[in-house]
CSV table of C-alpha atoms in Angstrom, one decimal:
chain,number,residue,atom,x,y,z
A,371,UNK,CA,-10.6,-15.0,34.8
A,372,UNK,CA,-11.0,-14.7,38.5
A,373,UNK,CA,-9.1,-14.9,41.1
A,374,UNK,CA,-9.1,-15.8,44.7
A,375,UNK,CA,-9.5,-13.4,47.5
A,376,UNK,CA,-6.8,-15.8,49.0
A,377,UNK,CA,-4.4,-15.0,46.5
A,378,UNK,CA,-4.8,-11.5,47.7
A,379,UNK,CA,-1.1,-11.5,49.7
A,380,UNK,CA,1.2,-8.7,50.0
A,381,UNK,CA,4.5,-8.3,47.8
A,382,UNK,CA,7.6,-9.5,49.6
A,383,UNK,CA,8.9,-5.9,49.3
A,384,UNK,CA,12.9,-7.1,49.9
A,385,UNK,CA,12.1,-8.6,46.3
A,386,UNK,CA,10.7,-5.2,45.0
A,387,UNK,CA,14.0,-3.5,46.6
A,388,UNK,CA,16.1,-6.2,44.7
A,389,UNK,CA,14.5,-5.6,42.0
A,390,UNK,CA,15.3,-1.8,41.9
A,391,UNK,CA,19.0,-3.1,42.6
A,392,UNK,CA,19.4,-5.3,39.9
A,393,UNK,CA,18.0,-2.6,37.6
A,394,UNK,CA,20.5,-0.1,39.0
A,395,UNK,CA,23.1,-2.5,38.4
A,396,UNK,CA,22.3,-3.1,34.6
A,397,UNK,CA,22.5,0.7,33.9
A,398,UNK,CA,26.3,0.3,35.0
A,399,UNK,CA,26.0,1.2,38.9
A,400,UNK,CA,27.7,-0.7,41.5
A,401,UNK,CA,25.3,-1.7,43.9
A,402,UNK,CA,26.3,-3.0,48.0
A,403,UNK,CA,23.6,-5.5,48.4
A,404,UNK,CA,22.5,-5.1,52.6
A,405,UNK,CA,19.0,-6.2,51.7
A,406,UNK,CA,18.6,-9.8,51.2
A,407,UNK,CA,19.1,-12.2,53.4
A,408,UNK,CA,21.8,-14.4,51.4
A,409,UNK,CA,25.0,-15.4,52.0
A,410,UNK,CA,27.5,-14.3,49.9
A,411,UNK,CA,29.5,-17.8,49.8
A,412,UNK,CA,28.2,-20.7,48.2
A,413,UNK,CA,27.9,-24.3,49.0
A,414,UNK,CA,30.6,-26.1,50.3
A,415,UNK,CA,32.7,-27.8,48.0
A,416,UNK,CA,32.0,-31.3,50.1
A,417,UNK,CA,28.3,-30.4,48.5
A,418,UNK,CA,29.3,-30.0,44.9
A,419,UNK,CA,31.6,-33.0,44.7
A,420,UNK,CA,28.9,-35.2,46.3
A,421,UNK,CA,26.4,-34.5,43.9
A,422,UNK,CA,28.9,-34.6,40.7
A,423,UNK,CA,29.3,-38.2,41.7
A,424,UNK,CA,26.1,-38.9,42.6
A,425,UNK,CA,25.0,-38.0,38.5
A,426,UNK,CA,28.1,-39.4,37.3
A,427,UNK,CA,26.7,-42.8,39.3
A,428,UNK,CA,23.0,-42.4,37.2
A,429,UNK,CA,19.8,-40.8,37.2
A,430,UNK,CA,18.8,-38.2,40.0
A,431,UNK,CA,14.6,-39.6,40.3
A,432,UNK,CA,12.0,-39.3,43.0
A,433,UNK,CA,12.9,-39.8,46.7
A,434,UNK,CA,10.7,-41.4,49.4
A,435,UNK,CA,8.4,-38.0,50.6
A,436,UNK,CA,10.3,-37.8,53.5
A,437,UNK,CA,13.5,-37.6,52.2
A,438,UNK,CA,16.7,-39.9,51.9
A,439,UNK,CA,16.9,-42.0,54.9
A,440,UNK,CA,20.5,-41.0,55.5
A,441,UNK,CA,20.1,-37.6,55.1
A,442,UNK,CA,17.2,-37.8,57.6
A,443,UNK,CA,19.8,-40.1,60.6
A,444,UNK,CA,22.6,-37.4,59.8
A,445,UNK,CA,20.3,-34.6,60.9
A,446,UNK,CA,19.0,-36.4,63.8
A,447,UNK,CA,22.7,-36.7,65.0
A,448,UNK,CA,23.2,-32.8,64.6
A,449,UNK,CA,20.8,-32.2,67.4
A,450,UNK,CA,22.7,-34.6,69.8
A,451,UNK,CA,26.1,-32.6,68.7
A,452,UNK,CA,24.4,-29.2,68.9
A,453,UNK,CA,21.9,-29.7,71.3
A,454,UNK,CA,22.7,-33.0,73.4
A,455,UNK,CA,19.0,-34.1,72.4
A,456,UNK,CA,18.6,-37.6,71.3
A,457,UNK,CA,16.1,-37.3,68.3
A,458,UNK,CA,14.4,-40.1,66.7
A,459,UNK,CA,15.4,-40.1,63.0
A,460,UNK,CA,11.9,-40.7,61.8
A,461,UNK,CA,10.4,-37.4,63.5
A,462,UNK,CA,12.7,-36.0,60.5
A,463,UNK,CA,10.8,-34.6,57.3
A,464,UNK,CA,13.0,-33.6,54.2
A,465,UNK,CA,11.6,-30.3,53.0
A,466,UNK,CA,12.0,-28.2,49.7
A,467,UNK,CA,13.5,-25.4,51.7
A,468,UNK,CA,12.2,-23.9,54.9
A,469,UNK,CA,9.2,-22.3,53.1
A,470,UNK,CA,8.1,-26.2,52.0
A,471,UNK,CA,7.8,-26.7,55.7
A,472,UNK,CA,6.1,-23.8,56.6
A,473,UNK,CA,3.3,-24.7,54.0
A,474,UNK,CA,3.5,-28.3,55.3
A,475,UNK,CA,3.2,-27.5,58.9
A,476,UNK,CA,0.5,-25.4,58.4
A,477,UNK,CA,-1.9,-27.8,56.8
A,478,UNK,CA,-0.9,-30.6,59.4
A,479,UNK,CA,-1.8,-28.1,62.2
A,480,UNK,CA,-4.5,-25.8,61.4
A,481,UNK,CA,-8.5,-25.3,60.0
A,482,UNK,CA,-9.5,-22.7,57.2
A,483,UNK,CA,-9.5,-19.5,59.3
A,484,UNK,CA,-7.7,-20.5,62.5
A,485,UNK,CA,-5.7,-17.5,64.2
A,486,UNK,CA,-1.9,-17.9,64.5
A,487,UNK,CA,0.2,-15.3,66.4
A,488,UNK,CA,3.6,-14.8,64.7
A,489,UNK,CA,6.1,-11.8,66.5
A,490,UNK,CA,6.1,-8.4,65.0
A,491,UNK,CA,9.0,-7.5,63.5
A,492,UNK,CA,8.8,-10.9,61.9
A,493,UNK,CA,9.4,-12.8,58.9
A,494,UNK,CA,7.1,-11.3,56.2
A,495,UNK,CA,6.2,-14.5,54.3
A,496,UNK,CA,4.9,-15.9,57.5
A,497,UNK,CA,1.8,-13.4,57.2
A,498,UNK,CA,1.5,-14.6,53.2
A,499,UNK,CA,1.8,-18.2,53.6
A,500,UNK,CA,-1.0,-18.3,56.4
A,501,UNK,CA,-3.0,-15.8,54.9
A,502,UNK,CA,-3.1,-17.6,51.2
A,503,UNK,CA,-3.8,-21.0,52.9
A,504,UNK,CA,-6.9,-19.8,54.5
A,505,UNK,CA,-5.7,-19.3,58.0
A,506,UNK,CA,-5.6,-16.0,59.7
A,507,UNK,CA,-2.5,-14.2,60.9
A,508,UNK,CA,-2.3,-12.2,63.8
A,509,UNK,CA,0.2,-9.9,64.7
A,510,UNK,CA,1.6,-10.1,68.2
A,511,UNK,CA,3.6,-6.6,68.9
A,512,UNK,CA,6.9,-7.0,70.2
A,513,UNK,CA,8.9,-4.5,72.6
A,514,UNK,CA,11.8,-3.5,72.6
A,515,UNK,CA,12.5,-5.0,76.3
A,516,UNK,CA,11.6,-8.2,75.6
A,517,UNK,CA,14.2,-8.1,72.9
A,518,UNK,CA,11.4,-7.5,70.2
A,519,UNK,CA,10.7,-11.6,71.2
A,520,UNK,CA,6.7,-12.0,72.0
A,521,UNK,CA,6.2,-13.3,75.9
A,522,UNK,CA,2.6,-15.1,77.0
A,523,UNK,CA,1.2,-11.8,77.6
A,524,UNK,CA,1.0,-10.8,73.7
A,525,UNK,CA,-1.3,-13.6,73.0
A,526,UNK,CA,-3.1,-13.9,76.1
A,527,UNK,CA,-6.8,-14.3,75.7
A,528,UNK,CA,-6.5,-13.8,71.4
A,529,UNK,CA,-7.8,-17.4,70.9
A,530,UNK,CA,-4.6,-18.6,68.9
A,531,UNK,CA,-4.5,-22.1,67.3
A,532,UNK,CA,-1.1,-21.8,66.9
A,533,UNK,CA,2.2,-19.7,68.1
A,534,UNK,CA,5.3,-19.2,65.5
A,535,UNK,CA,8.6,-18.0,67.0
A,536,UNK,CA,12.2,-17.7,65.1
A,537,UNK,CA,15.1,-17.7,67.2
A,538,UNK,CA,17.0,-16.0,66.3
A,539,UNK,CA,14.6,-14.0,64.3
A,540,UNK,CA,14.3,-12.4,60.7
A,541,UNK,CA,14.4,-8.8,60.9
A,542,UNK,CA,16.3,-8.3,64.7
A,543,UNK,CA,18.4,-11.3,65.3
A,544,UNK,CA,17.4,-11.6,68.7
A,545,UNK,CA,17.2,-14.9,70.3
A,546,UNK,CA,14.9,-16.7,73.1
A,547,UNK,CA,17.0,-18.3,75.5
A,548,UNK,CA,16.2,-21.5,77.6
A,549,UNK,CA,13.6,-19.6,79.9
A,550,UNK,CA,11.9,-17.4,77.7
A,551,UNK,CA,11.4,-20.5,75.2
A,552,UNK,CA,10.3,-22.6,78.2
A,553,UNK,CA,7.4,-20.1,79.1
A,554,UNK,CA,6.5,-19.9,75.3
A,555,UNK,CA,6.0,-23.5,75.3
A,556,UNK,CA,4.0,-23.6,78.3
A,557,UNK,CA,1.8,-20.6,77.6
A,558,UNK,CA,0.8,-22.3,74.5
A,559,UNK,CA,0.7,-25.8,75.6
A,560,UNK,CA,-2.1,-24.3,78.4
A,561,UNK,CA,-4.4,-23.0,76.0
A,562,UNK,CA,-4.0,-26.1,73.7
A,563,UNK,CA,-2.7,-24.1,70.7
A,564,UNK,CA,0.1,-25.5,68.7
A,565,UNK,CA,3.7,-24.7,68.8
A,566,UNK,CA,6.1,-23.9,65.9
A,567,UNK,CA,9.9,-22.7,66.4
A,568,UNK,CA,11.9,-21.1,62.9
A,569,UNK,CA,15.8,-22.2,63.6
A,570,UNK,CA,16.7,-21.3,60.3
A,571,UNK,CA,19.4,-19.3,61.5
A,572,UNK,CA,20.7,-21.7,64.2
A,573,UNK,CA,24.6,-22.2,63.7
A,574,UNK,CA,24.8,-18.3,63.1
A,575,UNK,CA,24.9,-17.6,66.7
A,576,UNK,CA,27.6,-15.2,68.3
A,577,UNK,CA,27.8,-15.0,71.8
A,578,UNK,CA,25.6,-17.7,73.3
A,579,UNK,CA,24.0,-20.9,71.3
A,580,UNK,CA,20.5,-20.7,70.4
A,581,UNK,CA,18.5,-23.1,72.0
A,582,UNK,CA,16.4,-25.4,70.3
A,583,UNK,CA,12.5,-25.9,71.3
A,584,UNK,CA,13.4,-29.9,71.3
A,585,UNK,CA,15.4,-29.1,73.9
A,586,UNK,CA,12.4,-28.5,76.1
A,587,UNK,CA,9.9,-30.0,74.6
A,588,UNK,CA,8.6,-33.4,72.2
A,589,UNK,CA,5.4,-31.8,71.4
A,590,UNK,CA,6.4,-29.0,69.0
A,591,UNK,CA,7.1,-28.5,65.4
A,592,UNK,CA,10.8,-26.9,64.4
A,593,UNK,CA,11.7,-25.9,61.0
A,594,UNK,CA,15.3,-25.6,59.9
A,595,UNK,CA,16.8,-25.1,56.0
A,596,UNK,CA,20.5,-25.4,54.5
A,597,UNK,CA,19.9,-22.1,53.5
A,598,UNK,CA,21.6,-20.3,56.0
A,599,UNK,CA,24.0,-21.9,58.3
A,600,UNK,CA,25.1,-24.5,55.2
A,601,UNK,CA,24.9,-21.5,52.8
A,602,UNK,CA,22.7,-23.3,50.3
A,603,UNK,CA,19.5,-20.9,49.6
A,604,UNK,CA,19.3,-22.1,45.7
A,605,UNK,CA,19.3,-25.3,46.6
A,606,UNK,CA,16.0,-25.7,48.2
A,607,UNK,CA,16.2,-28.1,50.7
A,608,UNK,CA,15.0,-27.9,54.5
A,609,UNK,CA,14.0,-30.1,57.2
A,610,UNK,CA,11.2,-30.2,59.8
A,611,UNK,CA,11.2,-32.0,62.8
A,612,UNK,CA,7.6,-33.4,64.2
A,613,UNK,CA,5.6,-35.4,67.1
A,614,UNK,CA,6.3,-39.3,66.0
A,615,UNK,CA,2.5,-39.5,66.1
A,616,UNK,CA,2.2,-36.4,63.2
A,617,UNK,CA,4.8,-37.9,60.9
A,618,UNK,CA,2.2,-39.8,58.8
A,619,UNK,CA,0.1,-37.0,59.2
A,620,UNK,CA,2.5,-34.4,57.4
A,621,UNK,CA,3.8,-37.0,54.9
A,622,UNK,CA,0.7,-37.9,53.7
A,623,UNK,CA,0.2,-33.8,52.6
A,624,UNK,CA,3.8,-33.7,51.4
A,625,UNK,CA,3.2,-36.9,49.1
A,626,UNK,CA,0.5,-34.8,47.6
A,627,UNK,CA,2.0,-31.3,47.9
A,628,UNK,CA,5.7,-32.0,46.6
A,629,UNK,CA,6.2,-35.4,46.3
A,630,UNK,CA,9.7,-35.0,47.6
A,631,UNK,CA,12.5,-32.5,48.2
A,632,UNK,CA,14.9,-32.0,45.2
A,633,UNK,CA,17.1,-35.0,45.1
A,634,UNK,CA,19.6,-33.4,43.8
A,635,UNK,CA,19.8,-30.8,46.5
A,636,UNK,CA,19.5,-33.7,49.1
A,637,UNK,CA,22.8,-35.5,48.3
A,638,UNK,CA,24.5,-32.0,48.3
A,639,UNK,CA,23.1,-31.0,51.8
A,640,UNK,CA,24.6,-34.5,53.2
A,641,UNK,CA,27.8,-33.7,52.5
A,642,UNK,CA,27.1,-30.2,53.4
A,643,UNK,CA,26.8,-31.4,57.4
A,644,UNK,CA,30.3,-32.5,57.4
A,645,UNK,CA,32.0,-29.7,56.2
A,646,UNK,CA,32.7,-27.9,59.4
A,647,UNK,CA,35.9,-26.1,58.7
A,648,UNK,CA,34.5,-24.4,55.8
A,649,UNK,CA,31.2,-23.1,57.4
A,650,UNK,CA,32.9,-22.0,60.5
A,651,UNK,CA,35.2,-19.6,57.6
A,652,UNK,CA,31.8,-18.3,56.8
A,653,UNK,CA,31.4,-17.7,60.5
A,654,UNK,CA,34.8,-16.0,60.5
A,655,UNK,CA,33.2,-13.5,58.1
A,656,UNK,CA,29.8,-12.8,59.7
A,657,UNK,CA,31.2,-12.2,63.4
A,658,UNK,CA,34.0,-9.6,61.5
A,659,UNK,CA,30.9,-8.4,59.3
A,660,UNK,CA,28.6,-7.8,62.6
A,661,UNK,CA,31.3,-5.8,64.2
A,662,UNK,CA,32.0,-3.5,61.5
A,663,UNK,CA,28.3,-3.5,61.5
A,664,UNK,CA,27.6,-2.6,65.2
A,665,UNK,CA,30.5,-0.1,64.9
A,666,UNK,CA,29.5,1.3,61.2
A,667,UNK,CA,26.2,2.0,62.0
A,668,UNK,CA,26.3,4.1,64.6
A,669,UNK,CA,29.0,6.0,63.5
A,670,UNK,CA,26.8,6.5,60.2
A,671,UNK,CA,24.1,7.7,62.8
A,672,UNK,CA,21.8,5.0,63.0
A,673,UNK,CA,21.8,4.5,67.0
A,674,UNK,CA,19.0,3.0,67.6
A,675,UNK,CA,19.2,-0.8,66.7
A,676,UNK,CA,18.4,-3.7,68.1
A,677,UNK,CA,21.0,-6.2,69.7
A,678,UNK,CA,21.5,-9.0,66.9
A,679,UNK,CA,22.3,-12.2,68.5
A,680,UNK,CA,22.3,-14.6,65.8
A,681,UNK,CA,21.5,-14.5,61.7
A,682,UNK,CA,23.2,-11.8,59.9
A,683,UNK,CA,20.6,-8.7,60.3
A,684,UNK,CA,20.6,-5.4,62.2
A,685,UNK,CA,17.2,-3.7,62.5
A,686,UNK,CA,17.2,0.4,62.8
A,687,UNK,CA,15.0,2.1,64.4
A,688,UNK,CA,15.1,5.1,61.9
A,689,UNK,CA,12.0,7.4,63.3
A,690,UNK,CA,14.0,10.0,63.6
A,691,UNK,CA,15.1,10.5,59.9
A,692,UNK,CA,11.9,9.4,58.1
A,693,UNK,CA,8.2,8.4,58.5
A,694,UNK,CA,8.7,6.4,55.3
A,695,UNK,CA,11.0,4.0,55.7
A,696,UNK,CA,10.0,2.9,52.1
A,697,UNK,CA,10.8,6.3,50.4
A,698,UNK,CA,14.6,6.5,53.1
A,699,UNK,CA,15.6,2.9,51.4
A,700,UNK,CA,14.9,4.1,48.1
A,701,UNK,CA,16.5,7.7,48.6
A,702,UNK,CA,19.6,5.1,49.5
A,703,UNK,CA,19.7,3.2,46.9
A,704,UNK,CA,19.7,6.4,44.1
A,705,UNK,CA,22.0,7.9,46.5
A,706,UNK,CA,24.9,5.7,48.2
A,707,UNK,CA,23.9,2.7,45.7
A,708,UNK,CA,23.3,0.6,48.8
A,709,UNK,CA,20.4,-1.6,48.9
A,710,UNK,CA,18.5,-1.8,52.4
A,711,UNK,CA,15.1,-3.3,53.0
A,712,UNK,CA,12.2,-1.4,54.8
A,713,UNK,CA,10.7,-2.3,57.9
A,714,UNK,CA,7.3,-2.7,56.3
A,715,UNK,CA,8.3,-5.8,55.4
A,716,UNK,CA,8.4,-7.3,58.9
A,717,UNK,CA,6.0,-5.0,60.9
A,718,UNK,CA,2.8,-3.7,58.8
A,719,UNK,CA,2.0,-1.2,61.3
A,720,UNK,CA,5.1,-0.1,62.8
A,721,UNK,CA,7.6,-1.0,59.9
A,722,UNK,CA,7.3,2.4,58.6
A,723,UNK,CA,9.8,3.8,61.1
A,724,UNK,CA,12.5,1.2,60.5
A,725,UNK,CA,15.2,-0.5,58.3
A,726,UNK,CA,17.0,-3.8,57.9
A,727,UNK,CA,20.3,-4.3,57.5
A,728,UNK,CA,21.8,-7.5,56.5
A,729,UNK,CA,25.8,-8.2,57.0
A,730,UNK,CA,25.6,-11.6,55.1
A,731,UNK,CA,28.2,-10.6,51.8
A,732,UNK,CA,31.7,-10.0,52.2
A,733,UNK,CA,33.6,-8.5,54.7
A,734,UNK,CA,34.7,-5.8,51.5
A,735,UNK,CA,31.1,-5.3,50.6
A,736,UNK,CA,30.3,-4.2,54.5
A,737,UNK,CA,32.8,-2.4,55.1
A,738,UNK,CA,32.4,-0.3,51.4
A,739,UNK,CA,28.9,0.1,52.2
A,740,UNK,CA,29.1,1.4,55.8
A,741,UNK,CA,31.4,4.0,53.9
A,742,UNK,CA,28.9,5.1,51.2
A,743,UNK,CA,26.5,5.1,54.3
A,744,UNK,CA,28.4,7.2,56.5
A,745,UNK,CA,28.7,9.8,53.8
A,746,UNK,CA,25.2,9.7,52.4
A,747,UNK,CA,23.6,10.2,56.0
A,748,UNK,CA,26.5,12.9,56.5
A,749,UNK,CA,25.6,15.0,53.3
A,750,UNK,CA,21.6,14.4,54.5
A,751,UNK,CA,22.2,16.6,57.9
């Protein structure tokens, strides 16, 4: 049977290293798991006990497309605590994870074959999702001195239909702050292209808050997800916030796409949003986790890194070890048993000269494989 030339994607090669890992693991190794992009806590115990008695109360069915109106008001609030931005509770769409509204923002914006920049080093599954939809990625170099963040200049004259930013970004960790994200806006806005902001990882911020495009502007798309911040990545539950004149737009494609988000996962993430004290102890662990990091790495020899803001990532510039940054992960893995993804994930061009680290497990975990690292780049001189 045949298959589409849209189906054509590229593996999401973090999952090929995991792969390798878990293998290593079943033959008896222990394995420090740097590569994914997961917390190492769970949700927060507000989450579980909401949704034990919400199925003790009866049966879990179909929410409006949406998403619980509730859940939808409680998010609106979190932008006036976070962001003092008062947010209409109906721009709010209920997503099954961030990826859901990726795939629903999309569709909303963009024609079969429409060019969309996204930042390179980026978020891989950006490329994919546009790519098997129809649409057309294009990959907007990032330097090093604008904090591997794309400015106006990278997309200048390329005929985008649309710009796609995360702040802080998926490999680096950098951040936009309030100028840099105004003159995004506006350089889009000016050509007429749409614009979409990934704040996944806002709430895992260190030494400045990230700033939120609603902040500076109505007319943009932002996707957010309880994976990150709330520590819920099984779960499956996100959120998108719209123009009020595009929320019938996306829900009628979300009726059709998904029907709704988990309910289940809904009621959890509620109850997520009030349990402060127990994600800020997750943020205890990532600030302590990104200084051993910043420390470790260097000490291990990789110097060259870029400055990680936000999320729980440090990307290595690693050029001067390896041309293969596919092959130098893997050598790590059979060698110090930790698990570290390859920049050609983020950067198809470029990627082949870096690494990404990620500092999301426990403070023990880092620490032990900073250690195995140190050694293993030590024995390699």
């Amino acid at each position: 049977m045949r298959t589409s030339r849209r189906s054509d994607v590229d593996p999401f090669i973090v999952m090929d290293v995991m792969e390798a890992a878990r293998a290593a693991e079943a033959e008896g190794r222990h394995i420090i798991h740097m590569e994914v992009g997961q917390p190492g806590t769970g949700a927060p115990q507000a989450a579980i006990r909401a949704l034990g008695q919400a199925m003790e109360a009866g049966p879990l069915g179909y929410t409006v497309a949406l998403g619980l109106p509730e859940l939808r008001a409680r998010i609106a609030r979190l932008y006036g605590d976070w962001y003092d931005v008062d947010l209409n509770p109906d721009r709010v769409i209920i997503t099954p994870g961030a990826s859901g509204g990726f795939i629903l923002a999309f569709n909303a914006l963009f024609d079969s074959g429409d060019r969309v920049g996204i930042g390179a080093p980026g978020y891989p599954s950006y490329r994919q999702i546009l790519k098997g939809l129809g649409f057309t990625p294009v990959d907007l170099p990032t330097a090093p001195e604008n904090r591997f963040q794309p400015v106006g200049a990278d997309f200048a004259g390329l005929d985008l239909a649309g710009l796609l930013v995360a702040s802080p970004a998926n490999p680096t960790g950098t951040m936009l702050d309030h100028a840099a994200m105004s003159d995004l806006i506006a350089a889009t806005q000016d050509t007429g292209a749409s614009f979409i902001s990934d704040e996944i990882y806002h709430g895992i911020e260190y030494e400045a808050k990230a700033v939120s495009a609603l902040e500076i502007s109505d007319d943009v798309y932002v996707i957010n997800s309880f994976s990150k911040y709330f520590s819920m990545t099984g779960w499956r539950v996100g959120w998108m916030v719209v123009p009020e004149d595009h929320v019938r737009v996306v829900e009628r494609i979300a009726q059709n796409m998904f029907i709704c988000a988990p309910h289940a996962s809904q009621v959890a993430a509620l109850a997520a949003m009030d349990a402060t004290p127990e994600l800020e102890a997750n943020m205890d662990v990532y600030r302590a986790n990104r200084a051993l990091m910043l420390d470790g790495l260097v000490q291990a020899g990789f110097t060259d890194i870029a400055p990680p803001d936000g999320a729980f990532y440090v990307y290595a510039d690693v050029s001067a070890f390896t041309d293969d940054a596919r092959a130098f992960a893997a050598e790590i893995l059979d060698q110090a048993g930790v698990a570290v993804t390859p920049g050609l994930d983020f950067d198809p061009v470029r990627g082949h000269r870096s690494l990404r680290f990620s500092y999301a497990r426990s403070t023990r975990d880092i620490a032990d494989g900073l250690e195995r690292l140190t050694k293993f780049m030590a024995a390699r001189r």
